[in-house]
Amino acid sequence: QSNLNSNYTFGSFIEGDCNRLARSAGFAVANKPGITSFNPLMVYGGVGLGKTHLVQAIGNEIKNGPEEKFVLYVSSEKFVNQFMDGIKDGNIKSFTNFYMQVDVLIIDDIQFLAGKGRTQEMFFHIFNHLHQNKKQIIMTSDCAPKDLMGLEDRLLSRFKWGLTADLQMPDFETRIAIIRKKMQSEGIDIPDNVIEYLAYTVDTNVRELEGVMISLIAHASLSRVEISLELAKTIMKNIVKDIETEVSIEFIQKSCAEYYGIKLENLKAKTRKKEIVIARQVAMYFSKEFTNHSLKSIGYHFGGRDHSTVIHAVQAVNDLMETEVSFRNAVLEQKKQFKIRSY
Ligand code: ADP
Ligand code: MG
């Protein structure tokens, strides 16, 4: 009884820059549990970023491996409860013995031990016993070990013996791959523009991304309609509050200021510094392309400039795109974002 969910495998865990280190360390551990220098292996990251999936994938890989190993997955919450029950029933010994027999201990959401001194002490002993016997310990936490409040220093210092790796929110391309994989495993086809739209708009965590996909599929099948961009937008509006689906001049300005690393005010200011002029011209160019504002109104939003300035900006951007490849690529990359938003 190892409490592993067989769906959580390496095969279903999409790799990206966001998880590369954690994933490959996990894979190394899965192939040589207890004998790599990644002991303990500590995976941390925000909610819904794949911690449980990854550590269970390690567990499944070991369980299905050539050697017979006792792999145990336990949430810290359950660990605490079992310990409390042990105390209540005067049966701590069997609790300890059980954990000391494990070959691979996967303990999830270790932050839950915060402030629970006696459980931490017990865990400390189990940890030492397993580690001395070259048994593998794998942990997850919702924050970096240094930010784990309420955990004893001697425990925290043990965590540093091995490897700590974080999980980040997958980038756009990785989100697309995750959606594709998920849809493929469900045997459902959804149009590319819907996939792109979801990958673009849901940038909080993977669990939320999956939640939106599930609602989308459910709505489409209940109301017997095709999965479409319209439906996806309606569902997003219901699930995610104040999502911006319009491309406004303000949105373009914010995005360009960020992209070119300049202050937002400078887009409206008089300054004629080269980087600022370029960012401003690009923002005007996008405003012309993606909003219905007149040239006059666009000029007005950029510090009360004349409509001829806007015409000039659009021309300048077009010219520069023809002569400078890197500039052209930058504009096209940014454009992709606005396009998805304005579907
Ligand atoms: P956490 O434990 O960090 O809160 P989970 O492991 O429960 O997150 O992941 C939430 C959901 O997102 C799960 O259904 C998981 O399968 C999925 N998920 C997260 N990261 C990935 C990934 N890289 N590839 C595929 N699915 C992922
Ligand atoms: Mg989890």
Coordinates of C-alpha atoms and ligand atoms in Angstrom, one line a residue:
Q1 CA 0.0 0.0 0.0
S2 CA 2.0 2.9 -1.2
N3 CA -0.8 5.5 -1.8
L4 CA 0.4 6.3 -5.3
N5 CA -1.8 7.5 -8.0
S6 CA -0.8 5.6 -11.1
N7 CA -1.7 8.6 -13.4
Y8 CA 1.1 10.7 -12.0
T9 CA 4.0 9.5 -14.1
F10 CA 7.0 11.1 -15.8
G11 CA 5.3 10.4 -19.1
S12 CA 2.4 12.6 -18.3
F13 CA 4.6 15.3 -16.7
I14 CA 5.5 17.8 -19.4
E15 CA 9.0 19.2 -19.2
G16 CA 9.8 22.9 -19.6
D17 CA 12.2 25.5 -18.3
C18 CA 9.9 25.9 -15.4
N19 CA 10.6 22.4 -14.0
R20 CA 13.8 21.1 -15.8
L21 CA 16.0 20.8 -12.7
A22 CA 13.4 19.3 -10.4
R23 CA 12.3 16.9 -13.1
S24 CA 15.8 15.6 -14.0
A25 CA 16.8 15.4 -10.3
G26 CA 13.6 13.5 -9.7
F27 CA 14.4 11.2 -12.6
A28 CA 17.9 10.6 -11.3
V29 CA 16.5 9.7 -7.9
A30 CA 14.0 7.4 -9.4
N31 CA 16.7 5.4 -11.1
K32 CA 19.0 5.2 -8.1
P33 CA 17.0 5.8 -5.0
G34 CA 19.0 6.5 -1.9
I35 CA 22.4 6.5 -3.6
T36 CA 22.5 9.8 -5.5
S37 CA 23.6 12.9 -3.7
F38 CA 20.0 14.1 -4.0
N39 CA 19.0 12.8 -0.6
P40 CA 16.8 14.3 0.6
L41 CA 15.2 15.7 -2.6
M42 CA 13.2 18.7 -1.8
V43 CA 10.8 20.1 -4.4
Y44 CA 9.1 23.4 -3.7
G45 CA 6.7 25.7 -5.5
G46 CA 3.4 27.4 -5.3
V47 CA 0.0 25.7 -5.3
G48 CA -1.0 23.7 -8.4
L49 CA 2.5 23.8 -10.0
G50 CA 3.0 20.0 -10.1
K51 CA 4.8 19.1 -6.8
T52 CA 2.5 16.2 -6.0
H53 CA 2.5 15.0 -9.6
L54 CA 6.3 15.0 -9.8
V55 CA 7.1 13.3 -6.5
Q56 CA 4.4 10.6 -7.2
A57 CA 6.0 10.1 -10.6
I58 CA 9.3 9.4 -8.9
G59 CA 7.4 6.9 -6.6
N60 CA 5.7 5.2 -9.5
E61 CA 8.9 4.9 -11.4
I62 CA 10.7 3.2 -8.5
K63 CA 7.8 0.9 -7.8
N64 CA 7.7 -0.2 -11.4
G65 CA 11.5 -0.5 -11.5
P66 CA 13.6 -3.7 -11.4
E67 CA 14.1 -3.7 -7.6
E68 CA 11.5 -4.5 -5.0
K69 CA 11.2 -1.4 -2.9
F70 CA 8.8 -0.2 -0.3
V71 CA 7.7 3.1 -1.6
L72 CA 5.4 5.2 0.7
Y73 CA 3.7 8.4 -0.2
V74 CA 2.1 10.3 2.6
S75 CA 0.8 13.9 3.0
S76 CA 2.3 15.7 6.0
E77 CA -1.2 16.1 7.3
K78 CA -1.8 12.4 7.4
F79 CA 1.6 11.9 9.0
V80 CA 0.6 14.3 11.7
N81 CA -2.7 12.6 12.3
Q82 CA -1.2 9.2 12.4
F83 CA 1.3 10.4 14.9
M84 CA -1.4 11.9 17.1
D85 CA -3.4 8.7 16.9
G86 CA -0.3 6.9 18.0
I87 CA 0.0 9.0 21.0
K88 CA -3.6 8.7 21.9
D89 CA -3.5 4.9 21.6
G90 CA -0.1 4.6 23.3
N91 CA 1.2 3.0 20.2
I92 CA 4.0 5.2 19.0
K93 CA 6.3 2.3 18.6
S94 CA 4.4 0.8 15.8
F95 CA 4.1 4.2 14.1
T96 CA 7.9 4.6 14.2
N97 CA 8.7 1.0 13.2
F98 CA 6.4 1.3 10.2
Y99 CA 8.1 4.4 8.9
M100 CA 11.6 3.1 9.6
Q101 CA 10.9 0.1 7.3
V102 CA 10.3 2.3 4.3
D103 CA 12.8 2.3 1.4
V104 CA 11.5 5.5 -0.2
L105 CA 9.6 8.0 1.9
I106 CA 7.7 10.7 0.0
I107 CA 6.3 13.3 2.3
D108 CA 4.1 15.9 0.7
D109 CA 3.5 19.5 1.8
I110 CA 6.0 19.6 4.6
Q111 CA 5.0 23.2 5.5
F112 CA 2.1 21.5 7.3
L113 CA 4.5 20.4 10.1
A114 CA 5.1 24.1 11.0
G115 CA 4.6 24.7 14.7
K116 CA 4.0 21.0 15.4
G117 CA 7.1 20.4 17.6
R118 CA 6.5 16.8 18.7
T119 CA 5.7 15.6 15.2
Q120 CA 8.8 17.4 13.9
E121 CA 10.9 15.6 16.5
M122 CA 9.5 12.3 15.5
F123 CA 10.1 13.1 11.8
F124 CA 13.6 14.1 12.7
H125 CA 14.4 10.7 14.1
I126 CA 12.8 8.8 11.2
F127 CA 14.6 11.1 8.8
N128 CA 18.0 10.3 10.4
H129 CA 17.3 6.6 10.5
L130 CA 16.3 6.4 6.9
H131 CA 19.1 8.7 5.7
Q132 CA 21.8 6.7 7.6
N133 CA 20.5 3.5 6.0
K134 CA 20.7 5.1 2.5
K135 CA 16.9 5.1 2.1
Q136 CA 15.5 7.9 -0.1
I137 CA 13.6 10.8 1.3
I138 CA 11.6 13.0 -1.0
M139 CA 9.7 16.1 0.3
T140 CA 7.7 18.9 -1.1
S141 CA 6.9 22.3 0.3
D142 CA 5.0 25.4 -0.8
C143 CA 8.0 27.6 -0.3
A144 CA 11.8 27.6 -0.2
P145 CA 13.3 25.9 2.9
K146 CA 14.7 29.2 4.1
D147 CA 11.1 30.6 4.2
L148 CA 9.7 27.7 6.0
M149 CA 8.5 29.3 9.2
G150 CA 7.9 27.2 12.3
L151 CA 10.2 24.4 11.3
E152 CA 13.1 23.6 13.6
D153 CA 16.6 24.5 12.5
R154 CA 18.0 21.1 12.9
L155 CA 15.4 19.8 10.6
L156 CA 15.9 22.6 8.1
S157 CA 19.6 22.0 8.1
R158 CA 19.1 18.3 7.2
F159 CA 17.1 19.4 4.2
K160 CA 20.2 21.1 2.9
W161 CA 22.1 17.8 2.7
G162 CA 20.5 16.9 -0.5
L163 CA 19.1 18.9 -3.4
T164 CA 16.4 21.6 -3.4
A165 CA 14.7 22.4 -6.7
D166 CA 11.8 24.6 -7.4
L167 CA 8.8 24.4 -9.8
Q168 CA 7.7 27.6 -11.6
M169 CA 4.6 28.4 -13.6
P170 CA 5.1 26.9 -17.1
D171 CA 5.6 29.4 -19.8
F172 CA 3.2 29.8 -22.8
E173 CA 4.7 27.0 -24.9
T174 CA 4.8 24.5 -22.1
R175 CA 1.2 25.4 -21.2
I176 CA 0.2 24.6 -24.7
A177 CA 2.0 21.2 -24.5
I178 CA 0.3 20.5 -21.2
I179 CA -3.1 21.2 -22.6
R180 CA -2.4 19.1 -25.7
K181 CA -1.3 16.2 -23.6
K182 CA -4.3 16.4 -21.4
M183 CA -6.7 16.6 -24.3
Q184 CA -5.0 13.7 -26.0
S185 CA -5.3 11.5 -22.9
E186 CA -9.0 12.4 -22.7
G187 CA -9.4 11.7 -26.4
I188 CA -10.8 15.1 -27.1
D189 CA -10.0 17.4 -29.9
I190 CA -10.0 21.1 -29.4
P191 CA -9.2 23.8 -32.0
D192 CA -5.7 25.3 -31.9
N193 CA -7.0 28.8 -31.3
V194 CA -8.8 27.6 -28.1
I195 CA -5.7 25.9 -26.9
E196 CA -3.7 29.1 -27.4
Y197 CA -6.3 31.2 -25.8
L198 CA -6.4 29.1 -22.7
A199 CA -2.6 28.9 -22.5
Y200 CA -2.4 32.6 -22.8
T201 CA -5.1 33.6 -20.4
V202 CA -4.6 31.1 -17.6
D203 CA -1.3 32.1 -16.1
T204 CA -1.8 31.3 -12.4
N205 CA -1.2 27.6 -12.1
V206 CA -1.6 24.3 -13.8
R207 CA -4.4 23.1 -11.7
E208 CA -6.5 26.1 -12.6
L209 CA -5.6 25.5 -16.3
E210 CA -6.9 22.0 -15.9
G211 CA -10.0 23.3 -14.2
V212 CA -10.9 25.6 -17.0
M213 CA -10.3 22.7 -19.5
I214 CA -12.6 20.5 -17.6
S215 CA -15.4 23.1 -17.4
L216 CA -15.0 23.7 -21.1
I217 CA -15.4 20.1 -22.0
A218 CA -18.3 19.7 -19.6
H219 CA -20.2 22.7 -20.9
A220 CA -19.7 21.7 -24.5
S221 CA -20.9 18.2 -23.9
L222 CA -23.9 19.2 -21.7
S223 CA -25.2 21.7 -24.2
R224 CA -24.2 19.6 -27.1
V225 CA -22.1 22.3 -28.8
E226 CA -18.6 22.2 -30.3
I227 CA -15.8 23.5 -28.3
S228 CA -15.1 27.0 -29.7
L229 CA -13.3 30.2 -28.8
E230 CA -16.7 31.8 -28.0
L231 CA -17.5 29.1 -25.5
A232 CA -14.0 29.3 -24.0
K233 CA -14.3 33.0 -23.6
T234 CA -17.7 32.8 -21.9
I235 CA -16.3 30.2 -19.5
M236 CA -13.2 32.2 -18.7
K237 CA -15.4 35.2 -17.9
N238 CA -17.4 33.1 -15.5
I239 CA -14.4 31.5 -13.8
V240 CA -11.8 34.2 -13.7
K241 CA -12.9 37.6 -12.5
D242 CA -11.9 40.8 -14.3
I243 CA -10.0 39.1 -17.1
E244 CA -9.1 41.6 -19.8
T245 CA -10.2 40.3 -23.1
E246 CA -10.1 43.6 -24.9
V247 CA -6.9 45.0 -26.1
S248 CA -7.0 48.6 -24.9
I249 CA -4.5 51.4 -25.5
E250 CA -3.7 51.2 -21.8
F251 CA -3.0 47.5 -22.0
I252 CA -0.8 48.0 -25.0
Q253 CA 1.1 50.8 -23.2
K254 CA 1.6 48.7 -20.1
S255 CA 2.8 45.8 -22.2
C256 CA 5.2 47.8 -24.2
A257 CA 6.7 49.6 -21.2
E258 CA 7.3 46.3 -19.6
Y259 CA 8.6 44.7 -22.8
Y260 CA 11.1 47.5 -23.4
G261 CA 11.9 48.0 -19.8
I262 CA 10.9 51.6 -19.5
K263 CA 8.6 53.6 -17.3
L264 CA 5.0 53.8 -18.4
E265 CA 4.9 57.6 -18.0
N266 CA 7.7 57.9 -20.5
L267 CA 5.4 56.8 -23.2
K268 CA 3.4 59.9 -22.7
A269 CA 6.3 62.2 -21.8
K270 CA 8.3 64.6 -24.1
T271 CA 11.6 62.7 -23.8
R272 CA 13.2 61.8 -27.1
K273 CA 15.7 59.2 -25.8
K274 CA 16.1 56.5 -28.4
E275 CA 14.8 53.5 -26.4
I276 CA 11.8 55.5 -25.3
V277 CA 11.0 56.8 -28.8
I278 CA 11.1 53.2 -30.1
A279 CA 8.9 51.8 -27.4
R280 CA 6.5 54.7 -27.9
Q281 CA 6.3 54.1 -31.6
V282 CA 5.7 50.4 -31.2
A283 CA 2.9 51.1 -28.8
M284 CA 1.3 53.5 -31.2
Y285 CA 1.7 51.0 -34.0
F286 CA -0.1 48.3 -31.9
S287 CA -2.8 50.8 -30.9
K288 CA -3.5 51.4 -34.5
E289 CA -3.6 47.8 -35.4
F290 CA -5.5 46.4 -32.4
T291 CA -7.9 49.1 -31.2
N292 CA -10.6 51.1 -33.0
H293 CA -9.2 54.4 -31.8
S294 CA -8.7 57.1 -34.5
L295 CA -5.2 58.4 -35.1
K296 CA -6.2 61.5 -33.3
S297 CA -7.4 59.6 -30.2
I298 CA -4.2 57.5 -30.2
G299 CA -2.1 60.6 -30.3
Y300 CA -4.1 62.0 -27.4
H301 CA -3.4 58.9 -25.3
F302 CA 0.3 59.4 -25.8
G303 CA 0.7 62.7 -24.1
G304 CA -1.5 64.7 -26.5
R305 CA 0.6 64.1 -29.6
D306 CA -0.6 65.0 -33.1
H307 CA -2.2 62.5 -35.4
S308 CA 0.7 62.9 -37.9
T309 CA 3.0 61.7 -35.1
V310 CA 1.0 58.5 -35.0
I311 CA 1.2 58.1 -38.8
H312 CA 4.9 58.7 -38.6
A313 CA 5.3 56.1 -35.8
V314 CA 3.5 53.4 -37.8
Q315 CA 5.7 54.1 -40.8
A316 CA 8.8 54.0 -38.7
V317 CA 8.0 50.7 -37.2
N318 CA 7.2 49.2 -40.6
D319 CA 10.5 50.5 -42.0
L320 CA 12.5 49.2 -39.0
M321 CA 10.9 45.8 -39.2
E322 CA 12.1 45.5 -42.8
T323 CA 15.7 46.3 -42.0
E324 CA 16.2 44.9 -38.6
V325 CA 15.5 41.2 -38.0
S326 CA 15.8 41.3 -34.2
F327 CA 13.4 44.2 -34.0
R328 CA 11.0 42.5 -36.4
N329 CA 11.0 39.3 -34.2
A330 CA 10.4 41.3 -31.1
V331 CA 7.4 43.0 -32.6
L332 CA 6.0 39.8 -33.9
E333 CA 6.4 38.1 -30.6
Q334 CA 4.6 40.9 -28.8
K335 CA 2.0 40.9 -31.5
K336 CA 1.2 37.2 -30.9
Q337 CA 0.0 38.2 -27.4
F338 CA -2.3 40.9 -28.6
K339 CA -3.7 38.7 -31.3
I340 CA -4.6 36.0 -28.8
R341 CA -6.2 38.5 -26.6
S342 CA -8.3 40.1 -29.3
Y343 CA -9.5 36.8 -30.9
Ligands
ADP1 P1 0.8 20.9 -6.4 O1 1.1 19.6 -5.7 O2 2.1 21.6 -6.7 O3 -0.2 21.7 -5.8 P2 -0.2 19.1 -8.4 O4 0.9 18.2 -8.6 O5 -1.4 18.7 -7.7 O6 0.3 20.5 -7.8 O7 -0.6 19.6 -9.9 C1 -1.8 20.2 -10.2 C2 -2.3 19.6 -11.5 O8 -1.5 20.1 -12.6 C3 -2.2 18.1 -11.6 O9 -3.4 17.6 -12.2 C4 -1.0 17.8 -12.4 O10 -1.1 16.6 -13.1 C5 -1.0 19.0 -13.3 N1 0.4 19.4 -13.7 C6 1.2 20.2 -13.1 N2 2.4 20.4 -13.7 C7 2.3 19.6 -14.8 C8 3.2 19.3 -15.9 N3 4.5 19.8 -15.9 N4 2.8 18.5 -16.8 C9 1.6 17.9 -16.8 N5 0.7 18.2 -15.8 C10 1.1 19.0 -14.8
MG2 MG 0.2 18.9 -3.9

